GROMACS .gro file of C-alpha atoms in nm:
model
  328
    1MET     CA    1  -1.351   1.526  -0.463
    2LEU     CA    2  -1.730   1.533  -0.472
    3SER     CA    3  -1.732   1.270  -0.748
    4ILE     CA    4  -1.507   1.047  -0.538
    5VAL     CA    5  -1.727   1.071  -0.229
    6LEU     CA    6  -2.046   1.010  -0.425
    7ALA     CA    7  -1.900   0.725  -0.629
    8VAL     CA    8  -1.768   0.548  -0.321
    9GLY     CA    9  -2.117   0.543  -0.170
   10ILE     CA   10  -2.286   0.399  -0.480
   11GLY     CA   11  -2.300   0.026  -0.537
   12THR     CA   12  -2.493  -0.293  -0.476
   13VAL     CA   13  -2.489  -0.198  -0.109
   14ALA     CA   14  -2.589   0.170  -0.096
   15VAL     CA   15  -2.419   0.376   0.173
   16PRO     CA   16  -2.563   0.721   0.264
   17ILE     CA   17  -2.331   1.008   0.177
   18THR     CA   18  -2.314   1.118   0.541
   19HIS     CA   19  -2.192   0.772   0.644
   20THR     CA   20  -1.953   0.763   0.349
   21TRP     CA   21  -1.798   1.093   0.454
   22GLU     CA   22  -1.761   0.977   0.815
   23PHE     CA   23  -1.599   0.650   0.705
   24LEU     CA   24  -1.354   0.832   0.477
   25ARG     CA   25  -1.267   1.082   0.750
   26ALA     CA   26  -1.214   0.803   1.002
   27GLY     CA   27  -0.991   0.613   0.761
   28LEU     CA   28  -0.784   0.917   0.668
   29LEU     CA   29  -0.765   1.105   0.997
   30GLY     CA   30  -0.834   0.831   1.248
   31GLY     CA   31  -1.144   0.777   1.451
   32THR     CA   32  -1.379   0.514   1.585
   33ILE     CA   33  -1.648   0.330   1.393
   34PRO     CA   34  -1.954   0.180   1.570
   35ALA     CA   35  -1.951  -0.198   1.566
   36SER     CA   36  -2.274  -0.201   1.366
   37ASP     CA   37  -2.108  -0.001   1.086
   38VAL     CA   38  -1.786  -0.202   1.053
   39GLY     CA   39  -1.921  -0.400   0.758
   40GLN     CA   40  -2.006  -0.085   0.563
   41TYR     CA   41  -1.673   0.070   0.661
   42ARG     CA   42  -1.485  -0.228   0.516
   43ILE     CA   43  -1.683  -0.205   0.193
   44ILE     CA   44  -1.601   0.164   0.163
   45TRP     CA   45  -1.238   0.161   0.271
   46ASP     CA   46  -1.110  -0.175   0.146
   47ILE     CA   47  -1.314  -0.228  -0.172
   48ARG     CA   48  -1.471   0.084  -0.317
   49LEU     CA   49  -1.224   0.360  -0.229
   50PRO     CA   50  -0.917   0.196  -0.389
   51ARG     CA   51  -1.130   0.121  -0.694
   52VAL     CA   52  -1.253   0.479  -0.727
   53VAL     CA   53  -0.904   0.621  -0.671
   54LEU     CA   54  -0.767   0.383  -0.934
   55ALA     CA   55  -1.038   0.507  -1.172
   56VAL     CA   56  -0.912   0.861  -1.107
   57VAL     CA   57  -0.554   0.760  -1.181
   58VAL     CA   58  -0.634   0.557  -1.493
   59GLY     CA   59  -0.875   0.812  -1.636
   60ALA     CA   60  -0.632   1.098  -1.579
   61GLY     CA   61  -0.345   0.900  -1.726
   62LEU     CA   62  -0.527   0.784  -2.039
   63ALA     CA   63  -0.657   1.134  -2.116
   64THR     CA   64  -0.310   1.283  -2.068
   65VAL     CA   65  -0.143   1.023  -2.288
   66GLY     CA   66  -0.408   1.081  -2.553
   67VAL     CA   67  -0.320   1.450  -2.567
   68ALA     CA   68   0.052   1.375  -2.599
   69ILE     CA   69   0.013   1.106  -2.864
   70GLN     CA   70  -0.214   1.318  -3.082
   71ALA     CA   71   0.050   1.590  -3.078
   72MET     CA   72   0.336   1.344  -3.124
   73VAL     CA   73   0.199   1.176  -3.438
   74ARG     CA   74  -0.011   1.477  -3.551
   75ASN     CA   75  -0.311   1.252  -3.600
   76ALA     CA   76  -0.654   1.335  -3.460
   77LEU     CA   77  -0.746   0.966  -3.445
   78ALA     CA   78  -0.446   0.870  -3.234
   79GLU     CA   79  -0.496   0.738  -2.881
   80PRO     CA   80  -0.282   0.548  -2.628
   81PHE     CA   81  -0.346   0.215  -2.799
   82VAL     CA   82  -0.224   0.325  -3.142
   83LEU     CA   83   0.133   0.252  -3.034
   84GLY     CA   84   0.057  -0.119  -2.991
   85ILE     CA   85   0.150  -0.106  -2.623
   86SER     CA   86  -0.191  -0.207  -2.490
   87SER     CA   87  -0.214  -0.500  -2.732
   88GLY     CA   88   0.125  -0.618  -2.615
   89ALA     CA   89   0.017  -0.588  -2.253
   90SER     CA   90  -0.290  -0.795  -2.336
   91VAL     CA   91  -0.067  -1.083  -2.445
   92GLY     CA   92   0.105  -1.085  -2.106
   93ALA     CA   93  -0.224  -1.055  -1.918
   94ALA     CA   94  -0.376  -1.342  -2.115
   95ALA     CA   95  -0.072  -1.561  -2.047
   96VAL     CA   96  -0.102  -1.496  -1.673
   97THR     CA   97  -0.479  -1.542  -1.656
   98LEU     CA   98  -0.499  -1.850  -1.874
   99PHE     CA   99  -0.178  -2.038  -1.804
  100GLY     CA  100  -0.058  -1.916  -1.466
  101VAL     CA  101   0.259  -1.742  -1.584
  102PHE     CA  102   0.427  -1.555  -1.294
  103ALA     CA  103   0.196  -1.737  -1.053
  104SER     CA  104   0.464  -1.710  -0.785
  105LEU     CA  105   0.399  -1.334  -0.769
  106GLY     CA  106   0.050  -1.388  -0.630
  107ILE     CA  107  -0.186  -1.092  -0.664
  108TYR     CA  108   0.080  -0.899  -0.857
  109ALA     CA  109   0.116  -1.165  -1.129
  110LEU     CA  110  -0.136  -1.005  -1.366
  111SER     CA  111   0.011  -0.656  -1.336
  112ALA     CA  112   0.366  -0.787  -1.372
  113GLY     CA  113   0.285  -0.997  -1.677
  114ALA     CA  114   0.096  -0.715  -1.849
  115PHE     CA  115   0.366  -0.458  -1.777
  116LEU     CA  116   0.655  -0.677  -1.891
  117ALA     CA  117   0.469  -0.761  -2.212
  118ALA     CA  118   0.396  -0.391  -2.264
  119LEU     CA  119   0.764  -0.316  -2.213
  120ALA     CA  120   0.859  -0.579  -2.472
  121ALA     CA  121   0.602  -0.438  -2.716
  122THR     CA  122   0.746  -0.090  -2.662
  123VAL     CA  123   1.096  -0.206  -2.753
  124ILE     CA  124   0.970  -0.388  -3.062
  125VAL     CA  125   0.766  -0.091  -3.186
  126TYR     CA  126   1.057   0.146  -3.123
  127LEU     CA  127   1.314  -0.069  -3.303
  128VAL     CA  128   1.089  -0.128  -3.604
  129ALA     CA  129   0.967   0.232  -3.637
  130ARG     CA  130   1.298   0.407  -3.576
  131THR     CA  131   1.502   0.531  -3.871
  132ARG     CA  132   1.818   0.737  -3.900
  133GLN     CA  133   1.596   1.045  -3.899
  134GLY     CA  134   1.432   0.936  -3.573
  135LEU     CA  135   1.068   0.846  -3.512
  136THR     CA  136   0.850   0.984  -3.790
  137PRO     CA  137   0.473   1.012  -3.727
  138LEU     CA  138   0.370   0.796  -4.022
  139ARG     CA  139   0.610   0.511  -3.946
  140LEU     CA  140   0.515   0.519  -3.578
  141VAL     CA  141   0.141   0.497  -3.650
  142LEU     CA  142   0.180   0.228  -3.917
  143THR     CA  143   0.417   0.021  -3.703
  144GLY     CA  144   0.201   0.048  -3.393
  145THR     CA  145  -0.116  -0.038  -3.585
  146ALA     CA  146   0.039  -0.336  -3.762
  147LEU     CA  147   0.193  -0.479  -3.446
  148SER     CA  148  -0.134  -0.423  -3.257
  149TYR     CA  149  -0.304  -0.662  -3.496
  150GLY     CA  150  -0.021  -0.909  -3.449
  151PHE     CA  151  -0.039  -0.893  -3.069
  152PHE     CA  152  -0.417  -0.921  -3.085
  153ALA     CA  153  -0.381  -1.237  -3.293
  154VAL     CA  154  -0.146  -1.386  -3.034
  155THR     CA  155  -0.392  -1.299  -2.756
  156THR     CA  156  -0.676  -1.463  -2.950
  157VAL     CA  157  -0.475  -1.782  -2.992
  158LEU     CA  158  -0.403  -1.789  -2.618
  159VAL     CA  159  -0.773  -1.745  -2.538
  160PHE     CA  160  -0.869  -2.028  -2.773
  161GLN     CA  161  -0.610  -2.249  -2.606
  162ALA     CA  162  -0.746  -2.174  -2.259
  163PRO     CA  163  -0.762  -2.482  -2.036
  164ASN     CA  164  -1.121  -2.400  -1.932
  165GLY     CA  165  -1.407  -2.171  -2.024
  166GLU     CA  166  -1.403  -1.971  -1.701
  167ALA     CA  167  -1.039  -1.876  -1.753
  168ALA     CA  168  -1.117  -1.760  -2.106
  169ARG     CA  169  -1.411  -1.554  -1.979
  170SER     CA  170  -1.195  -1.387  -1.714
  171ALA     CA  171  -0.929  -1.303  -1.972
  172LEU     CA  172  -1.179  -1.156  -2.216
  173PHE     CA  173  -1.341  -0.948  -1.940
  174TRP     CA  174  -1.004  -0.805  -1.837
  175LEU     CA  175  -0.911  -0.732  -2.198
  176LEU     CA  176  -1.219  -0.509  -2.225
  177GLY     CA  177  -1.117  -0.316  -1.915
  178SER     CA  178  -1.198  -0.365  -1.550
  179LEU     CA  179  -1.111  -0.210  -1.215
  180ALA     CA  180  -1.246  -0.505  -1.018
  181GLY     CA  181  -0.897  -0.605  -0.909
  182ALA     CA  182  -0.818  -0.266  -0.755
  183ASN     CA  183  -0.645  -0.269  -0.418
  184TRP     CA  184  -0.421  -0.041  -0.218
  185GLY     CA  185  -0.114  -0.230  -0.334
  186SER     CA  186  -0.175  -0.156  -0.702
  187LEU     CA  187  -0.222   0.219  -0.657
  188PRO     CA  188   0.116   0.370  -0.560
  189ILE     CA  189   0.313   0.271  -0.871
  190ALA     CA  190   0.033   0.365  -1.113
  191ALA     CA  191  -0.025   0.697  -0.937
  192ALA     CA  192   0.347   0.781  -0.927
  193VAL     CA  193   0.392   0.707  -1.298
  194VAL     CA  194   0.087   0.914  -1.396
  195VAL     CA  195   0.190   1.211  -1.179
  196ALA     CA  196   0.549   1.205  -1.303
  197GLY     CA  197   0.447   1.159  -1.666
  198THR     CA  198   0.188   1.436  -1.650
  199ALA     CA  199   0.435   1.675  -1.487
  200LEU     CA  200   0.693   1.605  -1.759
  201LEU     CA  201   0.439   1.653  -2.037
  202LEU     CA  202   0.327   1.983  -1.881
  203ALA     CA  203   0.689   2.094  -1.885
  204LEU     CA  204   0.702   2.008  -2.255
  205ALA     CA  205   0.369   2.177  -2.338
  206GLY     CA  206   0.532   2.464  -2.528
  207ARG     CA  207   0.724   2.221  -2.746
  208LEU     CA  208   0.407   2.020  -2.806
  209ASN     CA  209   0.245   2.338  -2.940
  210ALA     CA  210   0.533   2.373  -3.183
  211LEU     CA  211   0.524   2.004  -3.280
  212ALA     CA  212   0.151   2.023  -3.355
  213MET     CA  213   0.228   2.283  -3.623
  214GLY     CA  214   0.455   2.043  -3.810
  215ASP     CA  215   0.813   1.924  -3.796
  216GLU     CA  216   0.950   2.207  -4.008
  217ALA     CA  217   0.780   2.475  -3.802
  218ALA     CA  218   0.896   2.311  -3.478
  219THR     CA  219   1.254   2.290  -3.605
  220THR     CA  220   1.242   2.656  -3.703
  221LEU     CA  221   1.137   2.736  -3.345
  222GLY     CA  222   1.443   2.554  -3.212
  223VAL     CA  223   1.280   2.222  -3.116
  224ASP     CA  224   1.484   1.904  -3.163
  225VAL     CA  225   1.194   1.713  -3.320
  226ALA     CA  226   1.355   1.368  -3.328
  227ARG     CA  227   1.462   1.386  -2.966
  228LEU     CA  228   1.128   1.527  -2.849
  229ARG     CA  229   0.935   1.253  -3.030
  230ALA     CA  230   1.157   0.985  -2.875
  231VAL     CA  231   1.100   1.130  -2.525
  232LEU     CA  232   0.725   1.145  -2.584
  233PHE     CA  233   0.721   0.789  -2.708
  234VAL     CA  234   0.900   0.660  -2.398
  235VAL     CA  235   0.678   0.858  -2.158
  236CYS     CA  236   0.354   0.758  -2.331
  237ALA     CA  237   0.460   0.394  -2.356
  238ALA     CA  238   0.553   0.379  -1.987
  239MET     CA  239   0.227   0.539  -1.877
  240THR     CA  240   0.017   0.321  -2.108
  241GLY     CA  241   0.193   0.003  -2.001
  242VAL     CA  242   0.141   0.073  -1.632
  243LEU     CA  243  -0.223   0.173  -1.677
  244VAL     CA  244  -0.311  -0.128  -1.890
  245ALA     CA  245  -0.139  -0.350  -1.636
  246VAL     CA  246  -0.376  -0.236  -1.358
  247SER     CA  247  -0.699  -0.182  -1.552
  248GLY     CA  248  -0.695  -0.372  -1.878
  249ALA     CA  249  -0.753  -0.217  -2.218
  250ILE     CA  250  -0.998   0.073  -2.181
  251GLY     CA  251  -1.061   0.243  -2.513
  252PHE     CA  252  -1.189   0.585  -2.620
  253VAL     CA  253  -1.081   0.774  -2.305
  254GLY     CA  254  -0.757   0.885  -2.469
  255LEU     CA  255  -0.931   0.955  -2.800
  256ILE     CA  256  -1.240   1.152  -2.702
  257LEU     CA  257  -1.142   1.341  -2.385
  258PRO     CA  258  -0.859   1.544  -2.547
  259HIS     CA  259  -1.098   1.665  -2.817
  260LEU     CA  260  -1.370   1.756  -2.568
  261VAL     CA  261  -1.119   1.946  -2.355
  262ARG     CA  262  -0.994   2.139  -2.659
  263LEU     CA  263  -1.351   2.246  -2.727
  264VAL     CA  264  -1.357   2.412  -2.386
  265VAL     CA  265  -1.005   2.551  -2.338
  266GLY     CA  266  -0.864   2.574  -2.689
  267ALA     CA  267  -0.567   2.401  -2.851
  268ASP     CA  268  -0.287   2.537  -2.630
  269HIS     CA  269  -0.131   2.228  -2.473
  270ARG     CA  270  -0.051   2.416  -2.153
  271ARG     CA  271  -0.423   2.448  -2.089
  272VAL     CA  272  -0.522   2.115  -2.241
  273LEU     CA  273  -0.274   1.920  -2.029
  274ALA     CA  274  -0.391   2.102  -1.717
  275VAL     CA  275  -0.758   2.016  -1.773
  276ALA     CA  276  -0.748   1.678  -1.951
  277PRO     CA  277  -0.635   1.476  -1.645
  278LEU     CA  278  -0.923   1.611  -1.437
  279ALA     CA  279  -1.174   1.547  -1.716
  280GLY     CA  280  -1.046   1.194  -1.770
  281ALA     CA  281  -1.056   1.119  -1.398
  282VAL     CA  282  -1.415   1.236  -1.351
  283PHE     CA  283  -1.527   1.058  -1.668
  284LEU     CA  284  -1.383   0.719  -1.575
  285VAL     CA  285  -1.506   0.741  -1.215
  286TRP     CA  286  -1.865   0.765  -1.335
  287VAL     CA  287  -1.817   0.508  -1.610
  288ASP     CA  288  -1.698   0.267  -1.343
  289VAL     CA  289  -2.001   0.350  -1.127
  290ALA     CA  290  -2.224   0.265  -1.424
  291ALA     CA  291  -2.032  -0.058  -1.481
  292ARG     CA  292  -2.098  -0.160  -1.120
  293VAL     CA  293  -2.468  -0.074  -1.098
  294LEU     CA  294  -2.627  -0.114  -1.443
  295ALA     CA  295  -2.614  -0.494  -1.439
  296ALA     CA  296  -2.574  -0.551  -1.063
  297PRO     CA  297  -2.471  -0.785  -0.911
  298GLU     CA  298  -2.273  -0.854  -1.232
  299GLU     CA  299  -2.030  -0.598  -1.375
  300LEU     CA  300  -2.001  -0.462  -1.726
  301PRO     CA  301  -1.658  -0.427  -1.892
  302LEU     CA  302  -1.547  -0.064  -1.888
  303GLY     CA  303  -1.450  -0.076  -2.255
  304VAL     CA  304  -1.810  -0.147  -2.350
  305LEU     CA  305  -1.936   0.162  -2.170
  306THR     CA  306  -1.656   0.393  -2.288
  307ALA     CA  307  -1.733   0.285  -2.645
  308ALA     CA  308  -2.105   0.345  -2.589
  309VAL     CA  309  -2.023   0.702  -2.486
  310GLY     CA  310  -1.722   0.759  -2.709
  311VAL     CA  311  -1.864   0.656  -3.045
  312PRO     CA  312  -2.162   0.898  -3.040
  313ALA     CA  313  -1.942   1.174  -2.899
  314PHE     CA  314  -1.688   1.125  -3.175
  315LEU     CA  315  -1.957   1.128  -3.443
  316VAL     CA  316  -2.099   1.452  -3.302
  317LEU     CA  317  -1.753   1.608  -3.306
  318MET     CA  318  -1.706   1.514  -3.670
  319ARG     CA  319  -2.039   1.677  -3.756
  320ARG     CA  320  -1.933   2.008  -3.600
  321ARG     CA  321  -1.806   2.208  -3.895
  322ALA     CA  322  -1.650   2.470  -3.669
  323TYR     CA  323  -1.438   2.211  -3.490
  324VAL     CA  324  -1.096   2.119  -3.621
  325PHE     CA  325  -0.936   1.835  -3.429
  326GLY     CA  326  -0.701   2.047  -3.222
  327GLY     CA  327  -0.533   2.171  -3.535
  328VAL     CA  328  -0.362   1.831  -3.554
   0.00000   0.00000   0.00000
């Protein structure tokens, strides 16, 4: 909560924390705002607060999905984008931004295009990776990686075919991650999906512990591995698709945060899944603050900043001899 209040007050137009708190209380509980403060109130309530709340939702969701995917494919390098879902969503977003697809949907066109493309990518990855034995980790990773490159190639072609340079710039900025389009209308669906997905994964935490030990061990413990992996795939794909649709492709959150959380709470998924959403939320809130203020009045893409933090953090983790990547 403290991070939210502080982050809402930081920006090109600085708002004192006491004013920020009063504006938030007035917006939530009702109250009057002096006429001289209406401008600041609108900045806080209509622009910054939905953006900060969306950062909370996206950060929590990406960190949670990262935990689940690393357990699902038993690969320490896995993250939400390894399934190819984000690359598929990027194709839809590029089509909307560059060529006006779904223009009749107005402000929801970008989210709709990205989500539908993510849904199509999910179906393709599932159909290609699935065998009679179910979804095996190796086939899932290889299929997702290969199709990610294919979707990325399609996105690149669309950008090169852009009718004008400004449209191409907007598409590239979104593809690197941005919360600039946050509004109250985009929050409910994303928040509902993240809450529901996180609750389901928490309920499956015991089975994730078994799955992380290997398919044979999980089967011995009574876990239907094929069914569990299919459920995890659907949940992770749905969460990733929705999050990419509202924020673009933000890397490293789902890769680094699960490892950092395991350093603190251990490898038990019941603890990891309880802490990872909070860690991801706080992390992305402050990354977004940095994106807004470091190059003000311009903004930096979130993916650039998450990479700037994530790459050194990952290298430090690899240098820690005592750290095994969650036992995965």
